[in-house]
Short mmCIF file of C-alpha atoms (C1' of nucleotides) in Angstrom, two decimals:
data_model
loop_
_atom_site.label_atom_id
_atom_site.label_comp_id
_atom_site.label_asym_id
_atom_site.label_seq_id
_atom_site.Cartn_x
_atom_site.Cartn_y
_atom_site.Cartn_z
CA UNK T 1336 80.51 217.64 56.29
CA UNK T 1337 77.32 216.63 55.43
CA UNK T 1338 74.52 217.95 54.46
CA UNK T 1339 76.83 221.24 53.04
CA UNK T 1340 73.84 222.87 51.51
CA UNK T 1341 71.27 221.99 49.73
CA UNK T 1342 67.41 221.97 49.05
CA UNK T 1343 67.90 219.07 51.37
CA UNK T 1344 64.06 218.15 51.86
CA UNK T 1345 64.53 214.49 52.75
CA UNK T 1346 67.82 212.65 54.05
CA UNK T 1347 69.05 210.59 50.65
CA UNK T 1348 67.79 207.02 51.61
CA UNK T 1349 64.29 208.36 52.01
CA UNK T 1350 64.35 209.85 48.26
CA UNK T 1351 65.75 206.90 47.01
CA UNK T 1352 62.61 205.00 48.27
CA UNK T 1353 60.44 207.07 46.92
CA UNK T 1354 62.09 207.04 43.86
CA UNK T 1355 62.24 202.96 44.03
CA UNK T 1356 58.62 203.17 44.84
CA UNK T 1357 57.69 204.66 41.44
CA UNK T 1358 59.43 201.82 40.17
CA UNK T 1359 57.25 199.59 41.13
CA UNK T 1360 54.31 201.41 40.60
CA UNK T 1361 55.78 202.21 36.73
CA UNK T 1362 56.38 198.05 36.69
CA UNK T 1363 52.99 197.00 38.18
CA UNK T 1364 51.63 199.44 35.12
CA UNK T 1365 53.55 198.62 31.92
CA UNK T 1366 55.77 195.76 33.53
CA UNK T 1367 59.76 196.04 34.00
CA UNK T 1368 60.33 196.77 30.41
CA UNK T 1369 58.41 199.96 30.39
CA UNK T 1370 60.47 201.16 33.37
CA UNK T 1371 62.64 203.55 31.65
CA UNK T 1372 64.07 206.54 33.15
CA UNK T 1373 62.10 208.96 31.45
CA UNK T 1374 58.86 206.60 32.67
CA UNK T 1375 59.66 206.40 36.04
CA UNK T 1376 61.14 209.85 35.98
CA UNK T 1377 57.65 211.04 35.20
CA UNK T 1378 55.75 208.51 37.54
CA UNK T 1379 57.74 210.20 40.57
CA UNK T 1380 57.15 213.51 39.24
CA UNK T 1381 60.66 214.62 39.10
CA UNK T 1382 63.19 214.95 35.80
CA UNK T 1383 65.91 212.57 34.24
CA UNK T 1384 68.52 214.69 35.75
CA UNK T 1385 67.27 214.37 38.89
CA UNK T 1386 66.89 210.49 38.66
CA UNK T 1387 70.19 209.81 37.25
CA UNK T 1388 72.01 211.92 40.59
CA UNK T 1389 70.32 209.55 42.32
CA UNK T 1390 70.80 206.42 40.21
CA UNK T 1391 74.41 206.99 38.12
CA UNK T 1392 72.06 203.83 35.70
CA UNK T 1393 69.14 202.20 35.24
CA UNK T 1394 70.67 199.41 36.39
CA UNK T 1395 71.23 200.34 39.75
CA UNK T 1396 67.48 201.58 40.12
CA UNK T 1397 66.35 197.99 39.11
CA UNK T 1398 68.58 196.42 41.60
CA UNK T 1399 67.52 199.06 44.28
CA UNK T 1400 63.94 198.58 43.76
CA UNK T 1401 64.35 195.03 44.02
CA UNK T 1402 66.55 195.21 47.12
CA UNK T 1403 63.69 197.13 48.82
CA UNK T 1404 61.33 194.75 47.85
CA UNK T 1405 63.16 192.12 49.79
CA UNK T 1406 64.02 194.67 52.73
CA UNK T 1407 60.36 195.65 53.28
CA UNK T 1408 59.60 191.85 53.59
CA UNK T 1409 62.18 190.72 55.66
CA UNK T 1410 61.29 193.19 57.65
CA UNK T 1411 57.46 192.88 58.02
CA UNK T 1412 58.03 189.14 58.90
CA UNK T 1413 60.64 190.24 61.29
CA UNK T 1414 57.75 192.39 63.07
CA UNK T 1415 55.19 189.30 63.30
CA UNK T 1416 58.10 187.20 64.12
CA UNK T 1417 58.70 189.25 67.32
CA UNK T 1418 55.24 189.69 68.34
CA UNK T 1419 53.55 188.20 70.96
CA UNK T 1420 51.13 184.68 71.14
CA UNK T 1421 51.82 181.28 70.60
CA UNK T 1422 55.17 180.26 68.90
CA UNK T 1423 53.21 178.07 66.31
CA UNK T 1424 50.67 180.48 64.96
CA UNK T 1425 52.53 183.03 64.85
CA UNK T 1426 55.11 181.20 62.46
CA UNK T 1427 52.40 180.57 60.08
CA UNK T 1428 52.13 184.13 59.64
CA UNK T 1429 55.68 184.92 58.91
CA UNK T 1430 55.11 182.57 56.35
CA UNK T 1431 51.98 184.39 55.07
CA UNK T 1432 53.75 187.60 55.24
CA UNK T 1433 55.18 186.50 51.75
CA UNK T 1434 52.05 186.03 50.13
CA UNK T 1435 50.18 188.54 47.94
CA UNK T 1436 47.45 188.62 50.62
CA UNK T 1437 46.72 192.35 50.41
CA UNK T 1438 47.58 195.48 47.80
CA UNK T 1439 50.76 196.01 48.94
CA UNK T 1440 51.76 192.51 49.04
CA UNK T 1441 50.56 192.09 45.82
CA UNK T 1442 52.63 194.74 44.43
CA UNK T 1443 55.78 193.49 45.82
CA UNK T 1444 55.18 189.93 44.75
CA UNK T 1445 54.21 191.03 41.33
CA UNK T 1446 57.55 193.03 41.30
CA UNK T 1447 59.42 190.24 42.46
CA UNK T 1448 57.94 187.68 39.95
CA UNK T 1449 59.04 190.42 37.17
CA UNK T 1450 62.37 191.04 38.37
CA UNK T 1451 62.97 187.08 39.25
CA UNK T 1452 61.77 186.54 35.78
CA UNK T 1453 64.20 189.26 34.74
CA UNK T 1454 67.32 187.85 36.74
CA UNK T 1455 67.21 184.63 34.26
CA UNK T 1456 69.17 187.08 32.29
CA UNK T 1457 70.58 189.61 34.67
CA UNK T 1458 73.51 188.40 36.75
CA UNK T 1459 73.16 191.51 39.41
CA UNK T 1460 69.75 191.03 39.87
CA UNK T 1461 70.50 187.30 40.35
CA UNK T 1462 73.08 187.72 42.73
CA UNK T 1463 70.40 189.47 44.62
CA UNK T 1464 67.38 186.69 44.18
CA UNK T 1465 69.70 183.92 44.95
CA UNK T 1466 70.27 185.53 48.04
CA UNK T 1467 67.14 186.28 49.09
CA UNK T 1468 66.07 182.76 47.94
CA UNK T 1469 68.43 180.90 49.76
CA UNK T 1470 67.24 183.19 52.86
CA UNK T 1471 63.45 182.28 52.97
CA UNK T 1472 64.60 178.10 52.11
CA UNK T 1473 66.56 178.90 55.12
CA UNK T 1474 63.88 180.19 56.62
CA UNK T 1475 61.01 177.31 55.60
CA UNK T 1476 63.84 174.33 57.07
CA UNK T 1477 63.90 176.14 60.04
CA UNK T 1478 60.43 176.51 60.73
CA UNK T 1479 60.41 172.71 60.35
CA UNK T 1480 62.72 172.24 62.54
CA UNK T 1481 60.80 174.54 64.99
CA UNK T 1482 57.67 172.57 64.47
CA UNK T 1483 59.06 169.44 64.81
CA UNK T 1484 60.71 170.50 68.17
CA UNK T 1485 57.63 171.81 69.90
CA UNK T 1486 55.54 168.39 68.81
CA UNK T 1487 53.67 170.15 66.28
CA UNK T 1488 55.13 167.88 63.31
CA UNK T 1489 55.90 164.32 63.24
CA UNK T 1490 59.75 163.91 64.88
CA UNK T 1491 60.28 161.19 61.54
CA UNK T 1492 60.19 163.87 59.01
CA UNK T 1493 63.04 164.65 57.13
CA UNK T 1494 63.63 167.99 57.60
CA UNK T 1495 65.67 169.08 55.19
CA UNK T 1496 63.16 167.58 52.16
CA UNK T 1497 60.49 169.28 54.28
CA UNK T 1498 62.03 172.45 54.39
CA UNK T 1499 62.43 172.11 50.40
CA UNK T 1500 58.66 171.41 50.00
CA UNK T 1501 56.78 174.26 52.40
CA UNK T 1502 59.47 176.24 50.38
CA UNK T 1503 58.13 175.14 47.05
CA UNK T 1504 54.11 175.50 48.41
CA UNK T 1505 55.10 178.90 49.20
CA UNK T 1506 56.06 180.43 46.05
CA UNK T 1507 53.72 177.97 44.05
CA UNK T 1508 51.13 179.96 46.54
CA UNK T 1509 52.56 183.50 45.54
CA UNK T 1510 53.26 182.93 42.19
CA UNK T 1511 49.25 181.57 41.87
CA UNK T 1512 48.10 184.07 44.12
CA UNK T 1513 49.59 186.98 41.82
CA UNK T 1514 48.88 185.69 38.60
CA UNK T 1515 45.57 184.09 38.98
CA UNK T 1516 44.02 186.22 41.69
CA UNK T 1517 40.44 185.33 41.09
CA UNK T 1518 41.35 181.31 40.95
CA UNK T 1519 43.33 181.63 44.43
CA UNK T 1520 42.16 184.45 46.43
CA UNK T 1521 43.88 185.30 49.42
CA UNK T 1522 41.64 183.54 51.89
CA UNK T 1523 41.98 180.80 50.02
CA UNK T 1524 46.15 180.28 49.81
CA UNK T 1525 46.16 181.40 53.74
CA UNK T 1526 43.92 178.08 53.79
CA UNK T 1527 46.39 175.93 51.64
CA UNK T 1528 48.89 176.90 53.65
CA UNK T 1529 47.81 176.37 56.98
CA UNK T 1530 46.18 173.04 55.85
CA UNK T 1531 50.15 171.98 54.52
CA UNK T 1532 51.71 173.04 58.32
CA UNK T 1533 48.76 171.11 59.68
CA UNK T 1534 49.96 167.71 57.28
CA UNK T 1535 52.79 167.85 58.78
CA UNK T 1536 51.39 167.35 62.20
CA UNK T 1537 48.60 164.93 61.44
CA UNK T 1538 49.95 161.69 61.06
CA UNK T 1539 50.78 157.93 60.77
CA UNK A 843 44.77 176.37 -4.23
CA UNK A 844 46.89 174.90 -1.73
CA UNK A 845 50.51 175.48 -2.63
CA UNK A 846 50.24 177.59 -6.07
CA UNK A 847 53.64 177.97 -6.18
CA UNK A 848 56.64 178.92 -4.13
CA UNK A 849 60.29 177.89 -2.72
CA UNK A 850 57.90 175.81 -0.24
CA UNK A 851 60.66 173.61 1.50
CA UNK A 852 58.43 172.48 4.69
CA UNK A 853 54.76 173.08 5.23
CA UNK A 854 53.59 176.46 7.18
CA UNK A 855 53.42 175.24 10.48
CA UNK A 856 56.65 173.75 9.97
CA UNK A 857 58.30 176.77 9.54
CA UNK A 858 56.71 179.08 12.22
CA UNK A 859 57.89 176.26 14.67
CA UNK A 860 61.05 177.12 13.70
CA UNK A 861 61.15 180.27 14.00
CA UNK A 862 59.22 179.73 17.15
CA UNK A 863 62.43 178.07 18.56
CA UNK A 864 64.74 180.28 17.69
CA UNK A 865 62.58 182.61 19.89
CA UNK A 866 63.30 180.30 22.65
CA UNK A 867 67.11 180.24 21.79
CA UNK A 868 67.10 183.99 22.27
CA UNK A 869 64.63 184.40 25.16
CA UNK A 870 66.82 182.02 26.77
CA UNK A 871 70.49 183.88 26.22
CA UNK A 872 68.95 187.51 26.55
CA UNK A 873 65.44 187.22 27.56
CA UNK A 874 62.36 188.74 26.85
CA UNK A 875 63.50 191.79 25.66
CA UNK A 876 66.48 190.59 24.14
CA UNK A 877 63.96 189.06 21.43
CA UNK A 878 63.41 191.73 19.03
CA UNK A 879 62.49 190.92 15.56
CA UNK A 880 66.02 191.63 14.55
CA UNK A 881 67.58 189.30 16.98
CA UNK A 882 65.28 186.33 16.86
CA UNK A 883 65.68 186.91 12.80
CA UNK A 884 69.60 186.91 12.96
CA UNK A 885 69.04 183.52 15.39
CA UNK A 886 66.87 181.80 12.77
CA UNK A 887 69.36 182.20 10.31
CA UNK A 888 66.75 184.64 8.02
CA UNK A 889 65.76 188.27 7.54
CA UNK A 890 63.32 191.11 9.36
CA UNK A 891 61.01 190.46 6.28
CA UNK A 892 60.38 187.07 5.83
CA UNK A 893 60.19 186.58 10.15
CA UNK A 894 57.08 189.31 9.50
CA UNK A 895 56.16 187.53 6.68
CA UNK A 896 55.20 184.54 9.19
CA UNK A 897 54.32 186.78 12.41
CA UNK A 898 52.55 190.13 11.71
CA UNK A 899 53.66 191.45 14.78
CA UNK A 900 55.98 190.70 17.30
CA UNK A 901 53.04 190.13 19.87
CA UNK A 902 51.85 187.08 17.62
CA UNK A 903 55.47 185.54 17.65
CA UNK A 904 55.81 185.91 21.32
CA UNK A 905 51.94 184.63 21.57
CA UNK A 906 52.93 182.07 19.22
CA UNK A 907 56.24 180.73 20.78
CA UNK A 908 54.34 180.46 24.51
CA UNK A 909 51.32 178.53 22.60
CA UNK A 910 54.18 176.26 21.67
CA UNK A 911 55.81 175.88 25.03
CA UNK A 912 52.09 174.61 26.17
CA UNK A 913 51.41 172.27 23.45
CA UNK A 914 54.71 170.55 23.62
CA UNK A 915 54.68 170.04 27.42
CA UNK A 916 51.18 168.56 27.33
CA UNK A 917 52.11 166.18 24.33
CA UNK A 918 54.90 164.80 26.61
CA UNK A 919 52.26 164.87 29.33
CA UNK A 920 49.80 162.85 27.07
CA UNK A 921 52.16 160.48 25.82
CA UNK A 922 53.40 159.21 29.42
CA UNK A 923 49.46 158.93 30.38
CA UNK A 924 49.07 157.34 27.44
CA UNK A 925 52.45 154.70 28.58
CA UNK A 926 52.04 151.04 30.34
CA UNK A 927 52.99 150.42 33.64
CA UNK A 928 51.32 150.78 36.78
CA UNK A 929 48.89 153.91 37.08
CA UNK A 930 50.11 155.88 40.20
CA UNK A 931 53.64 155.96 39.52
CA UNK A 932 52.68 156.96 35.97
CA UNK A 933 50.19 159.61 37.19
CA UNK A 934 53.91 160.94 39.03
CA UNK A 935 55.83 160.47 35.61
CA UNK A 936 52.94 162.92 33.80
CA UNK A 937 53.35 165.19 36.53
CA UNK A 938 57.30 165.10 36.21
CA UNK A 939 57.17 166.35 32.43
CA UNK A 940 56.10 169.75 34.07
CA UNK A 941 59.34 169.96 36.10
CA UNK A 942 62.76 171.21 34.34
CA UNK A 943 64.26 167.91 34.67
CA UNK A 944 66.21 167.84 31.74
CA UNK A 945 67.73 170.78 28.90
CA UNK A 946 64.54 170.59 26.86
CA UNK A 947 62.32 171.03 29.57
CA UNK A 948 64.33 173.83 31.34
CA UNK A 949 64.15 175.86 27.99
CA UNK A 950 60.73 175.30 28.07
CA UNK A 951 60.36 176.48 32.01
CA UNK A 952 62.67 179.54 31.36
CA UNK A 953 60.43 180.53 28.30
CA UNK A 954 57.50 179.92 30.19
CA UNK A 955 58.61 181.82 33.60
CA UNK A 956 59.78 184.90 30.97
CA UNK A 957 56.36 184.90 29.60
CA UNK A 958 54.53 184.27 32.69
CA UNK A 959 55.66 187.19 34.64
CA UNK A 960 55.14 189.42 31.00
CA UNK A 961 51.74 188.14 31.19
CA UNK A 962 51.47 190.51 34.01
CA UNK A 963 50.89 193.11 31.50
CA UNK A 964 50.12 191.55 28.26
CA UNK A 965 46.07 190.78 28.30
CA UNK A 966 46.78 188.53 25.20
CA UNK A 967 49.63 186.16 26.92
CA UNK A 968 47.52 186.43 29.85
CA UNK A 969 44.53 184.62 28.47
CA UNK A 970 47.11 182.29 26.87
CA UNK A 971 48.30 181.50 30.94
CA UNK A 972 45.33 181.37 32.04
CA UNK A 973 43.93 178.88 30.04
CA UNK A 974 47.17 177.08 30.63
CA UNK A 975 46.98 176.88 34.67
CA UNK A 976 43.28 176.54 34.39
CA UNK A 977 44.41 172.88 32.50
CA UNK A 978 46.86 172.06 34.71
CA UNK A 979 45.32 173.08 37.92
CA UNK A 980 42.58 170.58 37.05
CA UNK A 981 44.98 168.27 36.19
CA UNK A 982 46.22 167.99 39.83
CA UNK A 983 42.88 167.88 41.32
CA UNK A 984 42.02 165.02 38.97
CA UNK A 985 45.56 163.27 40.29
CA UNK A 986 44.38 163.65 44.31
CA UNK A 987 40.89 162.13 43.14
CA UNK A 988 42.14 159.59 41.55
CA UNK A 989 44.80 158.92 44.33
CA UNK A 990 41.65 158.35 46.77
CA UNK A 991 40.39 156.41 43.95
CA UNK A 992 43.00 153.90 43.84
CA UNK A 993 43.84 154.16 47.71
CA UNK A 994 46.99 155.48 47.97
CA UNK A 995 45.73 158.50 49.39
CA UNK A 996 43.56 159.09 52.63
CA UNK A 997 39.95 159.28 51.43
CA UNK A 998 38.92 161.88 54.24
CA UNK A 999 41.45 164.61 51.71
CA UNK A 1000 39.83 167.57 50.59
CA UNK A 1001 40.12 167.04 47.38
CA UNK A 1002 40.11 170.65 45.93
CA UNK A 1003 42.66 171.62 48.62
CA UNK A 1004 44.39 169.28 47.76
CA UNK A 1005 44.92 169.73 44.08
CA UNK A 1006 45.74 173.15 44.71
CA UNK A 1007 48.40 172.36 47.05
CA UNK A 1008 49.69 169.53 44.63
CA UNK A 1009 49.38 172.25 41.84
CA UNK A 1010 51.53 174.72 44.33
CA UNK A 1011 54.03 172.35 44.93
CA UNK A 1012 54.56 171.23 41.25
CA UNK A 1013 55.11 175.18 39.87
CA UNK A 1014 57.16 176.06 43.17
CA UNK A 1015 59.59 173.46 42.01
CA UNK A 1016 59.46 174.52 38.84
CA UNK A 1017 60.60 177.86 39.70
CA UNK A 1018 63.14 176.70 42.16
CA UNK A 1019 64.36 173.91 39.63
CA UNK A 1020 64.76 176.49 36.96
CA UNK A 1021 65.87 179.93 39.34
CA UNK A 1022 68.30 178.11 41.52
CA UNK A 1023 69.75 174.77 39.47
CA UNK A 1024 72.16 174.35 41.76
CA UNK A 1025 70.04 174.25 45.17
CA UNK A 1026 67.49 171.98 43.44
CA UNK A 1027 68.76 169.36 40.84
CA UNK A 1028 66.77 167.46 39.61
CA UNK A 1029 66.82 164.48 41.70
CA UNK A 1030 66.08 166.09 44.41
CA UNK A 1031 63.04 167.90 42.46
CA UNK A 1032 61.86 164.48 41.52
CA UNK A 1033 62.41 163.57 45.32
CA UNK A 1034 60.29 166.35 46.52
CA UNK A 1035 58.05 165.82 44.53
CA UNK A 1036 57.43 162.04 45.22
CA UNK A 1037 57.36 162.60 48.91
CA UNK A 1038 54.47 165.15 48.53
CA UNK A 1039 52.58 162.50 46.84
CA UNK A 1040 53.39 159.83 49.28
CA UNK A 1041 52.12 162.01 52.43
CA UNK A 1042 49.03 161.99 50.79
CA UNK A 1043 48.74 158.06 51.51
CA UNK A 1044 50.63 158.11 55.12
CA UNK A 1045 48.29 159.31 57.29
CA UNK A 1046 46.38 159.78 60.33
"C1'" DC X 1026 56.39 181.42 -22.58
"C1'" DT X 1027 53.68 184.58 -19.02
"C1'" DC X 1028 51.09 185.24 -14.71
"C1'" DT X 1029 50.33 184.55 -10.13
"C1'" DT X 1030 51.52 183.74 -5.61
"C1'" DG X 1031 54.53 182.23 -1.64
"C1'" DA X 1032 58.51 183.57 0.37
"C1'" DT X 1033 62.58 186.26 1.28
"C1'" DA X 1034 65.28 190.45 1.83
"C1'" DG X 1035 66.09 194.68 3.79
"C1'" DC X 1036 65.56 199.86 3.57
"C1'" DA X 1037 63.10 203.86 5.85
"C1'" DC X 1038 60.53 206.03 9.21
"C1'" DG X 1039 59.25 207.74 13.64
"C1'" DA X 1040 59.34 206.59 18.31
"C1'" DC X 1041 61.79 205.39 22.21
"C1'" DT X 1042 65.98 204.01 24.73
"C1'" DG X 1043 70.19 204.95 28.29
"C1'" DT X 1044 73.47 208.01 29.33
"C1'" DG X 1045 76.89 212.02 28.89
"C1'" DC X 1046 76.73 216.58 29.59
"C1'" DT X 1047 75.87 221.48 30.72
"C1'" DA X 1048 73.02 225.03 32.85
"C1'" DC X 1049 70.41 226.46 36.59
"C1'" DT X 1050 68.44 226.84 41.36
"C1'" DT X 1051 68.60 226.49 46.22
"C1'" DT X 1052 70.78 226.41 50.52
"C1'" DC X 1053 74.48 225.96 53.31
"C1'" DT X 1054 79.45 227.61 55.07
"C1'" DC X 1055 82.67 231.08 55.53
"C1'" DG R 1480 78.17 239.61 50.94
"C1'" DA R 1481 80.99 235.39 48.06
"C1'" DG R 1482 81.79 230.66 47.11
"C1'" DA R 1483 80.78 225.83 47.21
"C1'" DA R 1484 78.05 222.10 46.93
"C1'" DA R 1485 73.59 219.31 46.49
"C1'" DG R 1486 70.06 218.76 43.79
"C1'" DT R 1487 67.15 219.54 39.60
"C1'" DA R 1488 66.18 220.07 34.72
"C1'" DG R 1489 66.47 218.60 30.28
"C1'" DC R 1490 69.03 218.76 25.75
"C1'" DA R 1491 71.99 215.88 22.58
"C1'" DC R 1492 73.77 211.82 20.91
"C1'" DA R 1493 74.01 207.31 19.16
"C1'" DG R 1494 71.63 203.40 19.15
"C1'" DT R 1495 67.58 199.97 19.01
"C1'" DC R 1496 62.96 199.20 18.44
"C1'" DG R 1497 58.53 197.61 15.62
"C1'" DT R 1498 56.53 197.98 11.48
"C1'" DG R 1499 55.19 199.79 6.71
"C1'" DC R 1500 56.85 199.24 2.44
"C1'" DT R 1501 58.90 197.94 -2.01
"C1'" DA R 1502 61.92 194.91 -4.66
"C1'" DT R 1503 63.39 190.48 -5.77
"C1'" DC R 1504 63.39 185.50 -6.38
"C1'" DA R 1505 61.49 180.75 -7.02
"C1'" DA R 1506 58.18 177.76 -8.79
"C1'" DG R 1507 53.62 175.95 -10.11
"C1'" DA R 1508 49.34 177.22 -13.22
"C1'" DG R 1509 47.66 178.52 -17.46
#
DNA sequence: CTCTTGATAGCACGACTGTGCTACTTTCTC
DNA sequence: GAGAAAGTAGCACAGTCGTGCTATCAAGAG
């Protein structure tokens, strides 16, 4: 049953990537407003028509482009998460995997600040930011907790109000990082951030 | 030549506050784009014409109504400095008006996330941000000097580090605060905050 | 009074929007 | 071969947009 027949070049998830992808590049351009079909239509050098099979509304494109934003992420920290060396330096850069530290994470974290900006408003898109909010807090008490258990953090911390504040330095970080590049380049925020993870182990 | 003659009910600057606010009323319920000249007209109670007659263009309103945002958090800013009481936990009260603590100040955050992430592609709001962070940014590294100043903070700190991890910490709760209420009220903002301020002074 | 000017009101235009819809092409199954 | 289906193309519609523009109204200056 599938695949019947078709000018099947690519299997559908792949051409709804690359469709997503001219999303971003439209929104990085002219910013989330000036993603309209026809734009992005044009950016991926394909028709309306053939956008809309793929997207029944522009709704759904936003909320896929956003969902791949997070699933490219998630899964780039998941690769330096399972690599090899030391547990504690290698945390740090999951963390740093969500900073704007190169082009392409400076693309997704500029698409992310538009579309979190965006989700004030949207509640689809929200649905999908809360969740991958509450999945990186997650994430940052965790790391704490990690930290605190291998002796390199102080065993009083709280933990949970911890977890809240790398959290916090994080996106402060991106958010900086994407909007005032030349004020906090990347060397720079990698700094701030490994200086915070080391505050937590230097100590009273 | 002031005032030749007209149905002048409040002075000029008066009047584009208002209208001004009413952007913020709409930004808020519909966002960005929801804040054509139409709408924000309809939500300041007046017509298309005289709106224009105050903003040229809908770039100077939206220009106009993030200028505001600014000037109204620093005034609160100033005028705790400017308060009795002890200096460092007044230099945390200033530091608190830039957190969505309250209504007022979570319009103000929303308004000024909305714009921030348009910024992205609007050279004019940019500048407007920039000069914004630029203020505030030295504003936190003044705080960490002063801290060492006053010794409640370690005087070995790097101080620029510092102030740009202070300066992360303060927008990444504003953007939790504001994107996900519920996860961080604003107690536990405030207690975040605090506790960033008083690991600064604990210490090796 | 008239004249001037600040302020308001809103129509008109062209451009752009999302989406419904049909027509067409390509490739598979039978 | 015929038929079906996946995918592409883009027109048509109703609507919204920003802004140019003119008309009107209120009130102080002369």
């Amino acid at each position: 049953m599938l695949s019947r027949g078709v000018p099947r070049i690519v299997d559908a998830d792949q051409r709804r990537r690359e469709l997503a992808e001219a999303v971003w590049r439209v929104i990085r351009r002219d910013g989330v407003p000036g993603a309209s079909v026809r734009t992005v239509a044009r950016e991926a050098g394909t028709s309306m028509g053939a956008l809309r099979h793929w997207f029944a509304t522009q709704d759904e494109l936003l909320h896929f482009a956003m969902t791949l934003v997070m699933e490219r992420a998630r899964a780039r920290a998941e690769a330096v998460a399972a690599s090899g060396g030391p547990l504690v330096p290698r945390l740090l850069r999951v963390l740093e995997e969500t900073l704007p530290l190169d082009d392409e994470r400076r693309a997704e974290t500029e698409v992310w600040l538009a579309l979190t900006a965006r989700a004030l408003v949207d509640p689809r898109l929200a649905e999908l930011r809360d969740r991958s909010a509450a999945e990186l807090h997650g994430f940052c008490t965790q790391v704490v907790q990690v930290l605190v258990a291998e002796g390199a953090a102080r065993a009083e911390l709280d933990v949970g109000l911890e977890g809240e504040r790398l959290y916090a330095v994080l996106d402060g970080l991106a958010v900086h990082a994407v909007t005032r590049p030349s004020a906090l380049p990347p060397d720079r925020a990698r700094e701030v951030l490994a200086a915070h993870l080391a505050a937590l182990r230097d100590t009273p």
